[in-house]
mmCIF file of C-alpha atoms in Angstrom:
data_model
loop_
_atom_site.group_PDB
_atom_site.id
_atom_site.type_symbol
_atom_site.label_atom_id
_atom_site.label_comp_id
_atom_site.label_asym_id
_atom_site.label_seq_id
_atom_site.Cartn_x
_atom_site.Cartn_y
_atom_site.Cartn_z
ATOM 1 C CA UNK A 1 -6.251 -26.198 30.084
ATOM 2 C CA UNK A 2 -7.852 -23.038 28.490
ATOM 3 C CA UNK A 3 -9.872 -23.708 25.425
ATOM 4 C CA UNK A 4 -8.777 -21.698 22.335
ATOM 5 C CA UNK A 5 -10.346 -18.536 21.711
ATOM 6 C CA UNK A 6 -11.103 -19.543 18.010
ATOM 7 C CA UNK A 7 -10.755 -22.799 16.300
ATOM 8 C CA UNK A 8 -11.392 -24.916 13.380
ATOM 9 C CA UNK A 9 -11.766 -28.492 13.196
ATOM 10 C CA UNK A 10 -11.662 -30.894 10.100
ATOM 11 C CA UNK A 11 -12.574 -27.772 7.962
ATOM 12 C CA UNK A 12 -12.989 -28.347 4.303
ATOM 13 C CA UNK A 13 -13.735 -25.548 1.697
ATOM 14 C CA UNK A 14 -14.854 -25.969 -2.001
ATOM 15 C CA UNK A 15 -14.883 -23.239 -4.506
ATOM 16 C CA UNK A 16 -16.351 -23.720 -8.032
ATOM 17 C CA UNK A 17 -16.508 -27.296 -7.817
ATOM 18 C CA UNK A 18 -13.042 -27.776 -6.778
ATOM 19 C CA UNK A 19 -11.808 -28.515 -3.155
ATOM 20 C CA UNK A 20 -9.344 -25.934 -2.067
ATOM 21 C CA UNK A 21 -8.495 -27.662 1.202
ATOM 22 C CA UNK A 22 -9.465 -30.250 3.493
ATOM 23 C CA UNK A 23 -9.044 -31.703 6.928
ATOM 24 C CA UNK A 24 -7.405 -28.239 8.457
ATOM 25 C CA UNK A 25 -7.428 -28.047 12.121
ATOM 26 C CA UNK A 26 -6.104 -24.849 13.815
ATOM 27 C CA UNK A 27 -6.390 -23.138 17.206
ATOM 28 C CA UNK A 28 -5.750 -19.467 18.157
ATOM 29 C CA UNK A 29 -5.353 -18.412 21.856
ATOM 30 C CA UNK A 30 -4.800 -15.024 23.070
ATOM 31 C CA UNK A 31 -1.446 -13.445 22.027
ATOM 32 C CA UNK A 32 -1.190 -15.846 18.773
ATOM 33 C CA UNK A 33 -0.243 -14.360 15.235
ATOM 34 C CA UNK A 34 -1.047 -16.751 12.482
ATOM 35 C CA UNK A 35 0.112 -16.192 8.746
ATOM 36 C CA UNK A 36 -1.738 -18.369 6.207
ATOM 37 C CA UNK A 37 0.463 -18.994 3.236
ATOM 38 C CA UNK A 38 0.255 -20.938 0.131
ATOM 39 C CA UNK A 39 0.100 -20.633 -3.584
ATOM 40 C CA UNK A 40 -2.318 -18.379 -5.476
ATOM 41 C CA UNK A 41 -5.918 -20.278 -5.462
ATOM 42 C CA UNK A 42 -5.031 -22.332 -2.382
ATOM 43 C CA UNK A 43 -7.898 -20.668 -0.680
ATOM 44 C CA UNK A 44 -6.132 -18.519 1.769
ATOM 45 C CA UNK A 45 -8.656 -15.612 1.519
ATOM 46 C CA UNK A 46 -11.394 -18.267 1.679
ATOM 47 C CA UNK A 47 -9.893 -19.589 4.994
ATOM 48 C CA UNK A 48 -10.032 -16.089 6.418
ATOM 49 C CA UNK A 49 -13.779 -15.571 5.234
ATOM 50 C CA UNK A 50 -14.670 -18.906 6.934
ATOM 51 C CA UNK A 51 -12.951 -17.685 10.394
ATOM 52 C CA UNK A 52 -14.707 -14.392 10.029
ATOM 53 C CA UNK A 53 -18.042 -16.117 9.493
ATOM 54 C CA UNK A 54 -18.542 -14.832 6.262
ATOM 55 C CA UNK A 55 -18.754 -18.261 4.512
ATOM 56 C CA UNK A 56 -19.991 -21.629 5.375
ATOM 57 C CA UNK A 57 -17.514 -24.325 5.320
ATOM 58 C CA UNK A 58 -18.107 -27.540 3.239
ATOM 59 C CA UNK A 59 -17.214 -29.492 6.020
ATOM 60 C CA UNK A 60 -15.959 -29.040 9.589
ATOM 61 C CA UNK A 61 -16.695 -26.488 12.014
ATOM 62 C CA UNK A 62 -15.308 -23.169 13.293
ATOM 63 C CA UNK A 63 -16.021 -22.595 17.025
ATOM 64 C CA UNK A 64 -15.735 -19.383 19.220
ATOM 65 C CA UNK A 65 -14.631 -20.224 22.734
ATOM 66 C CA UNK A 66 -15.701 -23.994 22.376
ATOM 67 C CA UNK A 67 -18.934 -23.334 20.464
ATOM 68 C CA UNK A 68 -19.995 -23.461 17.164
ATOM 69 C CA UNK A 69 -20.367 -20.017 14.882
ATOM 70 C CA UNK A 70 -24.031 -20.611 14.346
ATOM 71 C CA UNK A 71 -26.038 -18.715 16.932
ATOM 72 C CA UNK A 72 -22.935 -16.821 17.711
ATOM 73 C CA UNK A 73 -22.601 -14.382 14.755
ATOM 74 C CA UNK A 74 -23.348 -11.198 17.040
ATOM 75 C CA UNK A 75 -20.634 -12.434 19.669
ATOM 76 C CA UNK A 76 -18.019 -12.943 16.900
ATOM 77 C CA UNK A 77 -18.896 -9.484 15.316
ATOM 78 C CA UNK A 78 -18.088 -7.985 18.964
ATOM 79 C CA UNK A 79 -14.669 -9.597 19.056
ATOM 80 C CA UNK A 80 -13.497 -9.431 15.441
ATOM 81 C CA UNK A 81 -12.158 -6.738 13.284
ATOM 82 C CA UNK A 82 -12.096 -7.814 9.693
ATOM 83 C CA UNK A 83 -10.311 -6.116 6.847
ATOM 84 C CA UNK A 84 -10.183 -7.435 3.256
ATOM 85 C CA UNK A 85 -7.933 -7.190 0.645
ATOM 86 C CA UNK A 86 -9.942 -4.143 -0.737
ATOM 87 C CA UNK A 87 -9.727 -1.142 1.505
ATOM 88 C CA UNK A 88 -13.859 -1.262 2.519
ATOM 89 C CA UNK A 89 -14.112 2.490 2.282
ATOM 90 C CA UNK A 90 -16.463 4.884 0.442
ATOM 91 C CA UNK A 91 -14.899 7.228 -1.963
ATOM 92 C CA UNK A 92 -17.199 9.957 -1.545
ATOM 93 C CA UNK A 93 -16.430 10.016 2.086
ATOM 94 C CA UNK A 94 -13.831 11.757 4.148
ATOM 95 C CA UNK A 95 -11.476 9.738 5.884
ATOM 96 C CA UNK A 96 -13.157 10.652 9.385
ATOM 97 C CA UNK A 97 -16.504 9.979 7.796
ATOM 98 C CA UNK A 98 -15.513 6.672 6.781
ATOM 99 C CA UNK A 99 -14.164 5.762 10.094
ATOM 100 C CA UNK A 100 -17.081 7.461 11.969
ATOM 101 C CA UNK A 101 -19.496 5.235 9.555
ATOM 102 C CA UNK A 102 -17.531 2.004 10.220
ATOM 103 C CA UNK A 103 -17.305 2.599 14.104
ATOM 104 C CA UNK A 104 -21.055 3.309 14.519
ATOM 105 C CA UNK A 105 -21.596 -0.334 13.090
ATOM 106 C CA UNK A 106 -20.393 -1.402 16.697
ATOM 107 C CA UNK A 107 -19.170 1.157 19.138
ATOM 108 C CA UNK A 108 -19.408 4.983 18.205
ATOM 109 C CA UNK A 109 -16.741 7.074 18.620
ATOM 110 C CA UNK A 110 -15.836 10.715 19.032
ATOM 111 C CA UNK A 111 -13.776 12.855 16.402
ATOM 112 C CA UNK A 112 -10.862 12.953 18.775
ATOM 113 C CA UNK A 113 -10.479 9.326 18.772
ATOM 114 C CA UNK A 114 -10.867 8.932 14.945
ATOM 115 C CA UNK A 115 -8.149 12.111 14.341
ATOM 116 C CA UNK A 116 -5.917 10.321 16.673
ATOM 117 C CA UNK A 117 -6.200 7.041 14.604
ATOM 118 C CA UNK A 118 -5.700 8.870 11.435
ATOM 119 C CA UNK A 119 -2.578 10.673 12.800
ATOM 120 C CA UNK A 120 -1.041 7.129 14.064
ATOM 121 C CA UNK A 121 -1.236 6.035 10.392
ATOM 122 C CA UNK A 122 0.323 9.184 8.968
ATOM 123 C CA UNK A 123 -2.803 11.071 7.935
ATOM 124 C CA UNK A 124 -2.854 13.908 9.981
ATOM 125 C CA UNK A 125 -4.191 16.901 8.042
ATOM 126 C CA UNK A 126 -6.167 14.207 5.602
ATOM 127 C CA UNK A 127 -8.811 13.976 8.202
ATOM 128 C CA UNK A 128 -11.683 15.857 5.952
ATOM 129 C CA UNK A 129 -10.274 14.819 2.551
ATOM 130 C CA UNK A 130 -12.601 12.888 0.214
ATOM 131 C CA UNK A 131 -10.928 9.436 -0.007
ATOM 132 C CA UNK A 132 -11.525 9.088 -3.751
ATOM 133 C CA UNK A 133 -8.824 11.697 -3.913
ATOM 134 C CA UNK A 134 -6.326 9.865 -1.734
ATOM 135 C CA UNK A 135 -3.657 7.716 -3.196
ATOM 136 C CA UNK A 136 -4.231 3.863 -3.055
ATOM 137 C CA UNK A 137 -1.520 3.839 -0.002
ATOM 138 C CA UNK A 138 -3.198 6.564 1.664
ATOM 139 C CA UNK A 139 -6.730 4.666 1.431
ATOM 140 C CA UNK A 140 -5.266 1.550 2.635
ATOM 141 C CA UNK A 141 -4.159 3.431 5.643
ATOM 142 C CA UNK A 142 -7.626 4.984 6.365
ATOM 143 C CA UNK A 143 -8.305 1.171 6.746
ATOM 144 C CA UNK A 144 -5.794 0.227 8.902
ATOM 145 C CA UNK A 145 -6.649 3.306 11.244
ATOM 146 C CA UNK A 146 -9.261 1.001 12.480
ATOM 147 C CA UNK A 147 -6.879 -1.016 14.016
ATOM 148 C CA UNK A 148 -5.712 2.140 16.170
ATOM 149 C CA UNK A 149 -9.222 2.829 17.296
ATOM 150 C CA UNK A 150 -10.849 0.589 20.518
ATOM 151 C CA UNK A 151 -10.300 -2.692 18.449
ATOM 152 C CA UNK A 152 -11.840 -5.861 19.361
ATOM 153 C CA UNK A 153 -9.208 -8.655 20.495
ATOM 154 C CA UNK A 154 -9.399 -10.776 17.161
ATOM 155 C CA UNK A 155 -7.976 -9.264 13.683
ATOM 156 C CA UNK A 156 -8.290 -11.138 10.582
ATOM 157 C CA UNK A 157 -6.695 -9.281 7.799
ATOM 158 C CA UNK A 158 -6.454 -10.206 4.003
ATOM 159 C CA UNK A 159 -3.056 -8.401 2.494
ATOM 160 C CA UNK A 160 -2.916 -5.662 4.927
ATOM 161 C CA UNK A 161 0.474 -4.431 3.311
ATOM 162 C CA UNK A 162 -0.821 -3.888 -0.141
ATOM 163 C CA UNK A 163 0.082 -0.384 -1.221
ATOM 164 C CA UNK A 164 1.814 0.886 1.538
ATOM 165 C CA UNK A 165 5.318 2.212 1.496
ATOM 166 C CA UNK A 166 8.195 1.163 3.566
ATOM 167 C CA UNK A 167 7.499 3.298 6.356
ATOM 168 C CA UNK A 168 4.058 2.178 6.970
ATOM 169 C CA UNK A 169 4.900 -1.330 6.430
ATOM 170 C CA UNK A 170 7.300 -1.175 9.408
ATOM 171 C CA UNK A 171 4.859 0.952 11.551
ATOM 172 C CA UNK A 172 2.215 -1.802 10.959
ATOM 173 C CA UNK A 173 4.530 -4.711 11.539
ATOM 174 C CA UNK A 174 5.200 -3.111 15.001
ATOM 175 C CA UNK A 175 1.694 -2.402 15.412
ATOM 176 C CA UNK A 176 0.634 -6.073 15.298
ATOM 177 C CA UNK A 177 3.391 -7.143 17.270
ATOM 178 C CA UNK A 178 2.295 -5.015 19.993
ATOM 179 C CA UNK A 179 -1.541 -6.357 19.753
ATOM 180 C CA UNK A 180 -0.490 -9.907 20.134
ATOM 181 C CA UNK A 181 1.891 -8.782 23.057
ATOM 182 C CA UNK A 182 -1.095 -7.285 24.781
ATOM 183 C CA UNK A 183 -3.088 -10.322 24.551
ATOM 184 C CA UNK A 184 -4.734 -9.916 21.165
ATOM 185 C CA UNK A 185 -5.120 -11.936 18.188
ATOM 186 C CA UNK A 186 -3.943 -11.629 14.494
ATOM 187 C CA UNK A 187 -4.729 -13.843 11.614
ATOM 188 C CA UNK A 188 -3.372 -12.723 8.162
ATOM 189 C CA UNK A 189 -2.306 -13.261 4.578
ATOM 190 C CA UNK A 190 0.435 -11.468 2.865
ATOM 191 C CA UNK A 191 3.035 -12.004 0.370
ATOM 192 C CA UNK A 192 5.313 -9.498 2.534
ATOM 193 C CA UNK A 193 7.931 -11.412 4.693
ATOM 194 C CA UNK A 194 7.330 -10.031 8.115
ATOM 195 C CA UNK A 195 10.695 -8.787 9.413
ATOM 196 C CA UNK A 196 8.727 -7.893 13.111
ATOM 197 C CA UNK A 197 7.015 -10.937 14.624
ATOM 198 C CA UNK A 198 5.840 -11.778 17.933
ATOM 199 C CA UNK A 199 7.078 -14.730 19.898
ATOM 200 C CA UNK A 200 3.902 -16.674 19.187
ATOM 201 C CA UNK A 201 4.278 -16.212 15.321
ATOM 202 C CA UNK A 202 3.604 -19.355 13.217
ATOM 203 C CA UNK A 203 2.714 -20.325 9.640
ATOM 204 C CA UNK A 204 -0.204 -22.406 8.297
ATOM 205 C CA UNK A 205 0.725 -23.767 4.936
ATOM 206 C CA UNK A 206 -2.431 -24.434 3.065
ATOM 207 C CA UNK A 207 -0.489 -26.742 0.437
ATOM 208 C CA UNK A 208 -0.433 -29.431 3.510
ATOM 209 C CA UNK A 209 -3.893 -29.620 3.263
ATOM 210 C CA UNK A 210 -4.655 -29.584 -0.478
ATOM 211 C CA UNK A 211 -7.353 -31.988 -1.547
#
C-alpha cells in the first residue's frame, strides 16, 4: 500500500491557552480534496497552517511522504502552494509584478505564462494595474492566478472564494476539481457550499476533535 503524500497523526493545537482540537488524524493522497469544516474558533485556519508547516503542533506530528516535516521544509515548499485568507499581494505592485515576485521565490516564470494565468482568472487587460486600485474580488483573482501557473501538487487554501462573484466561484470550483482529477491535492476551508466536487471529496469536521 502506498503511503500518504501528507498525513497528520494524533495532532493537537492550543491557542491562547485553549486546546482547539486534539487526537486528529488525517491522510492525503494524490487526487484527494479535503474540506475542513467547523464553527468559528474551532481551529480551521490553525490546522491549515500546521499542515503547511507554518505552525508547530502542541502534540502529534505532520508527515510528508512518511517523514516528519522537521528537516523537510524545503521539500514541502517545493510541493506546496499556500494561499491564506488575505490575498497576500502588495498593493503598490501591479498584478504582473506580484505574480513575478511570488514565482521568483520558487520557480521564475516569463511574462507570457503570467499573462495567461491572469487571463484565466478574468484579468486580461489588468496586468499592469497597481493592485491597490483593484476591487477586493480582483485582488483575490490575482492571488488565485497562482493556481494557473506551474503550480505544485498540494494546494492549501484558506477561504479561497472570499470576494469572488458567481462566475469566479464557478470557475474556481471547476479548476480545483480538475487539479484533483489530474492527481493534485486540495485542502481548503470555506463557508461556501461546493457545487462542483471531485469524486474523492470528503470533509473533516473539527467539532469531532474538540477538547
